[in-house]
mmCIF file of N, CA and C in Angstrom:
data_model
loop_
_atom_site.group_PDB
_atom_site.id
_atom_site.type_symbol
_atom_site.label_atom_id
_atom_site.label_comp_id
_atom_site.label_asym_id
_atom_site.label_seq_id
_atom_site.Cartn_x
_atom_site.Cartn_y
_atom_site.Cartn_z
ATOM 1 N N MET A 1174 -14.664 2.058 -6.556
ATOM 2 C CA MET A 1174 -13.971 0.955 -5.940
ATOM 3 C C MET A 1174 -14.026 1.131 -4.425
ATOM 4 N N ARG A 1175 -14.230 0.068 -3.726
ATOM 5 C CA ARG A 1175 -14.312 0.090 -2.263
ATOM 6 C C ARG A 1175 -12.959 -0.225 -1.640
ATOM 7 N N LEU A 1176 -12.796 0.190 -0.382
ATOM 8 C CA LEU A 1176 -11.561 -0.069 0.340
ATOM 9 C C LEU A 1176 -11.308 -1.567 0.443
ATOM 10 N N LEU A 1177 -12.338 -2.340 0.641
ATOM 11 C CA LEU A 1177 -12.192 -3.788 0.739
ATOM 12 C C LEU A 1177 -11.565 -4.375 -0.527
ATOM 13 N N GLU A 1178 -11.926 -3.845 -1.687
ATOM 14 C CA GLU A 1178 -11.351 -4.311 -2.946
ATOM 15 C C GLU A 1178 -9.885 -3.908 -3.064
ATOM 16 N N LEU A 1179 -9.514 -2.736 -2.536
ATOM 17 C CA LEU A 1179 -8.121 -2.296 -2.558
ATOM 18 C C LEU A 1179 -7.254 -3.140 -1.637
ATOM 19 N N GLN A 1180 -7.802 -3.566 -0.513
ATOM 20 C CA GLN A 1180 -7.023 -4.301 0.476
ATOM 21 C C GLN A 1180 -6.606 -5.687 -0.018
ATOM 22 N N CYS A 1181 -7.222 -6.184 -1.035
ATOM 23 C CA CYS A 1181 -6.869 -7.499 -1.575
ATOM 24 C C CYS A 1181 -5.730 -7.428 -2.587
ATOM 25 N N LYS A 1182 -5.307 -6.225 -2.951
ATOM 26 C CA LYS A 1182 -4.334 -6.072 -4.029
ATOM 27 C C LYS A 1182 -2.908 -5.911 -3.509
ATOM 28 N N ASP A 1183 -1.963 -6.538 -4.203
ATOM 29 C CA ASP A 1183 -0.548 -6.344 -3.914
ATOM 30 C C ASP A 1183 -0.110 -5.013 -4.510
ATOM 31 N N VAL A 1184 0.891 -4.398 -3.897
ATOM 32 C CA VAL A 1184 1.446 -3.146 -4.390
ATOM 33 C C VAL A 1184 2.851 -3.431 -4.907
ATOM 34 N N ILE A 1185 3.095 -3.080 -6.184
ATOM 35 C CA ILE A 1185 4.362 -3.340 -6.853
ATOM 36 C C ILE A 1185 4.993 -2.006 -7.249
ATOM 37 N N ASN A 1186 6.294 -1.879 -6.989
ATOM 38 C CA ASN A 1186 7.039 -0.694 -7.383
ATOM 39 C C ASN A 1186 7.524 -0.872 -8.814
ATOM 40 N N VAL A 1187 7.116 0.026 -9.719
ATOM 41 C CA VAL A 1187 7.529 -0.096 -11.123
ATOM 42 C C VAL A 1187 8.983 0.315 -11.309
ATOM 43 N N GLU A 1188 9.548 1.019 -10.346
ATOM 44 C CA GLU A 1188 10.946 1.449 -10.435
ATOM 45 C C GLU A 1188 11.901 0.253 -10.457
ATOM 46 N N ASN A 1189 11.624 -0.757 -9.601
ATOM 47 C CA ASN A 1189 12.527 -1.908 -9.532
ATOM 48 C C ASN A 1189 11.796 -3.258 -9.621
ATOM 49 N N GLY A 1190 10.478 -3.255 -9.753
ATOM 50 C CA GLY A 1190 9.713 -4.487 -9.895
ATOM 51 C C GLY A 1190 9.478 -5.250 -8.608
ATOM 52 N N CYS A 1191 9.856 -4.680 -7.472
ATOM 53 C CA CYS A 1191 9.702 -5.366 -6.181
ATOM 54 C C CYS A 1191 8.288 -5.239 -5.635
ATOM 55 N N ARG A 1192 7.853 -6.291 -4.983
ATOM 56 C CA ARG A 1192 6.576 -6.258 -4.289
ATOM 57 C C ARG A 1192 6.792 -5.525 -2.962
ATOM 58 N N ILE A 1193 5.999 -4.488 -2.714
ATOM 59 C CA ILE A 1193 6.133 -3.690 -1.495
ATOM 60 C C ILE A 1193 5.314 -4.295 -0.368
ATOM 61 N N GLY A 1194 4.100 -4.685 -0.671
ATOM 62 C CA GLY A 1194 3.208 -5.229 0.345
ATOM 63 C C GLY A 1194 1.779 -5.169 -0.145
ATOM 64 N N TYR A 1195 0.877 -4.847 0.758
ATOM 65 C CA TYR A 1195 -0.531 -4.741 0.383
ATOM 66 C C TYR A 1195 -1.162 -3.538 1.064
ATOM 67 N N VAL A 1196 -2.238 -3.036 0.487
ATOM 68 C CA VAL A 1196 -2.923 -1.866 1.024
ATOM 69 C C VAL A 1196 -3.616 -2.257 2.315
ATOM 70 N N CYS A 1197 -3.318 -1.520 3.388
ATOM 71 C CA CYS A 1197 -3.980 -1.794 4.657
ATOM 72 C C CYS A 1197 -4.929 -0.664 5.049
ATOM 73 N N ASP A 1198 -4.766 0.528 4.441
ATOM 74 C CA ASP A 1198 -5.629 1.659 4.787
ATOM 75 C C ASP A 1198 -5.458 2.739 3.730
ATOM 76 N N VAL A 1199 -6.304 3.753 3.788
ATOM 77 C CA VAL A 1199 -6.183 4.916 2.912
ATOM 78 C C VAL A 1199 -6.255 6.181 3.757
ATOM 79 N N ASP A 1200 -5.634 7.246 3.256
ATOM 80 C CA ASP A 1200 -5.684 8.554 3.903
ATOM 81 C C ASP A 1200 -6.628 9.426 3.097
ATOM 82 N N ILE A 1201 -7.660 9.932 3.746
ATOM 83 C CA ILE A 1201 -8.694 10.706 3.063
ATOM 84 C C ILE A 1201 -8.688 12.137 3.585
ATOM 85 N N ASP A 1202 -8.761 13.113 2.659
ATOM 86 C CA ASP A 1202 -8.913 14.513 3.029
ATOM 87 C C ASP A 1202 -10.413 14.788 3.159
ATOM 88 N N PRO A 1203 -10.906 15.014 4.384
ATOM 89 C CA PRO A 1203 -12.345 15.184 4.562
ATOM 90 C C PRO A 1203 -12.898 16.461 3.933
ATOM 91 N N GLN A 1204 -12.080 17.499 3.817
ATOM 92 C CA GLN A 1204 -12.560 18.747 3.219
ATOM 93 C C GLN A 1204 -12.753 18.621 1.719
ATOM 94 N N LEU A 1205 -11.835 17.906 1.069
ATOM 95 C CA LEU A 1205 -11.942 17.711 -0.376
ATOM 96 C C LEU A 1205 -12.702 16.445 -0.747
ATOM 97 N N ALA A 1206 -12.916 15.567 0.239
ATOM 98 C CA ALA A 1206 -13.609 14.293 0.030
ATOM 99 C C ALA A 1206 -12.931 13.454 -1.048
ATOM 100 N N LYS A 1207 -11.599 13.347 -0.931
ATOM 101 C CA LYS A 1207 -10.871 12.508 -1.881
ATOM 102 C C LYS A 1207 -9.718 11.808 -1.169
ATOM 103 N N ILE A 1208 -9.252 10.737 -1.782
ATOM 104 C CA ILE A 1208 -8.143 9.971 -1.220
ATOM 105 C C ILE A 1208 -6.839 10.711 -1.511
ATOM 106 N N CYS A 1209 -6.031 10.906 -0.457
ATOM 107 C CA CYS A 1209 -4.735 11.587 -0.591
ATOM 108 C C CYS A 1209 -3.587 10.599 -0.735
ATOM 109 N N ALA A 1210 -3.705 9.429 -0.078
ATOM 110 C CA ALA A 1210 -2.608 8.458 -0.089
ATOM 111 C C ALA A 1210 -3.142 7.077 0.261
ATOM 112 N N ILE A 1211 -2.363 6.072 -0.128
ATOM 113 C CA ILE A 1211 -2.653 4.714 0.330
ATOM 114 C C ILE A 1211 -1.574 4.338 1.338
ATOM 115 N N ILE A 1212 -1.957 3.564 2.319
ATOM 116 C CA ILE A 1212 -1.021 3.113 3.343
ATOM 117 C C ILE A 1212 -0.787 1.632 3.099
ATOM 118 N N VAL A 1213 0.489 1.294 2.877
ATOM 119 C CA VAL A 1213 0.872 -0.056 2.483
ATOM 120 C C VAL A 1213 1.652 -0.711 3.607
ATOM 121 N N GLU A 1214 1.218 -1.894 4.006
ATOM 122 C CA GLU A 1214 1.951 -2.676 5.002
ATOM 123 C C GLU A 1214 2.968 -3.537 4.274
ATOM 124 N N GLN A 1215 4.232 -3.388 4.680
ATOM 125 C CA GLN A 1215 5.301 -4.138 4.027
ATOM 126 C C GLN A 1215 5.249 -5.598 4.433
ATOM 127 N N ARG A 1216 5.560 -6.461 3.488
ATOM 128 C CA ARG A 1216 5.605 -7.892 3.742
ATOM 129 C C ARG A 1216 7.048 -8.352 3.816
ATOM 130 N N SER A 1217 7.332 -9.180 4.798
ATOM 131 C CA SER A 1217 8.606 -9.882 4.848
ATOM 132 C C SER A 1217 8.479 -10.996 5.876
ATOM 133 N N ILE A 1218 9.336 -11.978 5.780
ATOM 134 C CA ILE A 1218 9.302 -13.089 6.732
ATOM 135 C C ILE A 1218 9.612 -12.590 8.133
ATOM 136 N N ILE A 1219 10.514 -11.624 8.229
ATOM 137 C CA ILE A 1219 10.873 -11.079 9.544
ATOM 138 C C ILE A 1219 9.674 -10.390 10.192
ATOM 139 N N ASN A 1220 8.849 -9.718 9.388
ATOM 140 C CA ASN A 1220 7.668 -9.052 9.946
ATOM 141 C C ASN A 1220 6.684 -10.059 10.538
ATOM 142 N N TYR A 1221 6.598 -11.245 9.959
ATOM 143 C CA TYR A 1221 5.702 -12.261 10.505
ATOM 144 C C TYR A 1221 6.200 -12.759 11.859
ATOM 145 N N LEU A 1222 7.507 -12.767 12.046
ATOM 146 C CA LEU A 1222 8.066 -13.232 13.305
ATOM 147 C C LEU A 1222 7.931 -12.201 14.421
ATOM 148 N N LYS A 1223 7.787 -10.942 14.057
ATOM 149 C CA LYS A 1223 7.640 -9.873 15.047
ATOM 150 C C LYS A 1223 6.159 -9.595 15.299
ATOM 151 N N PHE A 1224 5.441 -10.596 15.737
ATOM 152 C CA PHE A 1224 3.990 -10.462 15.874
ATOM 153 C C PHE A 1224 3.576 -9.517 16.985
ATOM 154 N N LEU A 1225 4.462 -9.166 17.902
ATOM 155 C CA LEU A 1225 4.127 -8.237 18.974
ATOM 156 C C LEU A 1225 4.437 -6.790 18.603
ATOM 157 N N LYS A 1226 5.155 -6.583 17.519
ATOM 158 C CA LYS A 1226 5.545 -5.255 17.098
ATOM 159 C C LYS A 1226 4.572 -4.697 16.074
ATOM 160 N N GLU A 1227 4.540 -3.378 15.968
ATOM 161 C CA GLU A 1227 3.732 -2.732 14.936
ATOM 162 C C GLU A 1227 4.305 -3.059 13.555
ATOM 163 N N PRO A 1228 3.465 -3.284 12.561
ATOM 164 C CA PRO A 1228 3.971 -3.587 11.220
ATOM 165 C C PRO A 1228 4.591 -2.342 10.576
ATOM 166 N N ASN A 1229 5.546 -2.556 9.675
ATOM 167 C CA ASN A 1229 6.138 -1.453 8.914
ATOM 168 C C ASN A 1229 5.152 -1.027 7.846
ATOM 169 N N VAL A 1230 4.906 0.279 7.759
ATOM 170 C CA VAL A 1230 3.990 0.799 6.744
ATOM 171 C C VAL A 1230 4.670 1.904 5.950
ATOM 172 N N ILE A 1231 4.240 2.050 4.731
ATOM 173 C CA ILE A 1231 4.698 3.121 3.843
ATOM 174 C C ILE A 1231 3.463 3.888 3.391
ATOM 175 N N VAL A 1232 3.539 5.204 3.464
ATOM 176 C CA VAL A 1232 2.459 6.058 2.970
ATOM 177 C C VAL A 1232 2.837 6.492 1.556
ATOM 178 N N ILE A 1233 2.009 6.117 0.601
ATOM 179 C CA ILE A 1233 2.278 6.426 -0.805
ATOM 180 C C ILE A 1233 1.239 7.437 -1.288
ATOM 181 N N PRO A 1234 1.694 8.655 -1.638
ATOM 182 C CA PRO A 1234 0.755 9.669 -2.139
ATOM 183 C C PRO A 1234 0.037 9.197 -3.396
ATOM 184 N N ILE A 1235 -1.160 9.677 -3.576
ATOM 185 C CA ILE A 1235 -1.990 9.267 -4.708
ATOM 186 C C ILE A 1235 -1.331 9.617 -6.046
ATOM 187 N N GLU A 1236 -0.486 10.660 -6.055
ATOM 188 C CA GLU A 1236 0.202 11.061 -7.286
ATOM 189 C C GLU A 1236 1.200 10.005 -7.746
ATOM 190 N N ASN A 1237 1.662 9.154 -6.847
ATOM 191 C CA ASN A 1237 2.651 8.130 -7.180
ATOM 192 C C ASN A 1237 2.031 6.827 -7.663
ATOM 193 N N ILE A 1238 0.725 6.748 -7.690
ATOM 194 C CA ILE A 1238 0.056 5.546 -8.202
ATOM 195 C C ILE A 1238 0.013 5.619 -9.722
ATOM 196 N N VAL A 1239 0.596 4.620 -10.354
ATOM 197 C CA VAL A 1239 0.653 4.565 -11.815
ATOM 198 C C VAL A 1239 -0.612 3.928 -12.368
ATOM 199 N N SER A 1240 -1.023 2.801 -11.770
ATOM 200 C CA SER A 1240 -2.161 2.058 -12.294
ATOM 201 C C SER A 1240 -2.767 1.186 -11.198
ATOM 202 N N ILE A 1241 -4.074 1.034 -11.256
ATOM 203 C CA ILE A 1241 -4.779 0.104 -10.371
ATOM 204 C C ILE A 1241 -5.408 -0.948 -11.260
ATOM 205 N N GLY A 1242 -4.884 -2.163 -11.163
ATOM 206 C CA GLY A 1242 -5.374 -3.254 -11.994
ATOM 207 C C GLY A 1242 -6.269 -4.197 -11.217
ATOM 208 N N LYS A 1243 -6.583 -5.310 -11.843
ATOM 209 C CA LYS A 1243 -7.456 -6.314 -11.221
ATOM 210 C C LYS A 1243 -6.823 -6.947 -10.006
ATOM 211 N N ASP A 1244 -5.514 -7.235 -10.080
ATOM 212 C CA ASP A 1244 -4.827 -7.941 -8.997
ATOM 213 C C ASP A 1244 -3.781 -7.115 -8.277
ATOM 214 N N VAL A 1245 -3.229 -6.088 -8.950
ATOM 215 C CA VAL A 1245 -2.125 -5.324 -8.354
ATOM 216 C C VAL A 1245 -2.326 -3.836 -8.519
ATOM 217 N N ILE A 1246 -1.597 -3.092 -7.689
ATOM 218 C CA ILE A 1246 -1.509 -1.637 -7.807
ATOM 219 C C ILE A 1246 -0.056 -1.323 -8.120
ATOM 220 N N LEU A 1247 0.191 -0.627 -9.213
ATOM 221 C CA LEU A 1247 1.539 -0.244 -9.589
ATOM 222 C C LEU A 1247 1.811 1.173 -9.099
ATOM 223 N N VAL A 1248 2.941 1.342 -8.413
ATOM 224 C CA VAL A 1248 3.326 2.654 -7.889
ATOM 225 C C VAL A 1248 4.739 2.980 -8.330
ATOM 226 N N ASN A 1249 5.060 4.255 -8.315
ATOM 227 C CA ASN A 1249 6.394 4.709 -8.683
ATOM 228 C C ASN A 1249 6.977 5.436 -7.487
ATOM 229 N N ILE A 1250 7.786 4.734 -6.691
ATOM 230 C CA ILE A 1250 8.443 5.347 -5.539
ATOM 231 C C ILE A 1250 9.921 4.987 -5.562
ATOM 232 N N PHE A 1251 10.704 5.820 -4.946
ATOM 233 C CA PHE A 1251 12.143 5.576 -4.835
ATOM 234 C C PHE A 1251 12.434 5.067 -3.443
ATOM 235 N N CYS A 1252 12.934 3.832 -3.334
ATOM 236 C CA CYS A 1252 13.273 3.289 -2.019
ATOM 237 C C CYS A 1252 14.535 2.463 -2.075
#
């Protein structure tokens, strides 16, 4: 799977069913050549209004990813 395909997917927390946001980047360990975490940009109406500010992001370790489906990525995080 390519990063471009991941960036189109919504990220949903299975703990409470809330939509967290979407994948904006990944963290890669160059020594092991594997993905360590996905970086998710949070969505909210307030974030759209703060266009001059940096977006809120959450780093989700790869161990917390439950499933990667066609349209969504399910994660298990406590927030």
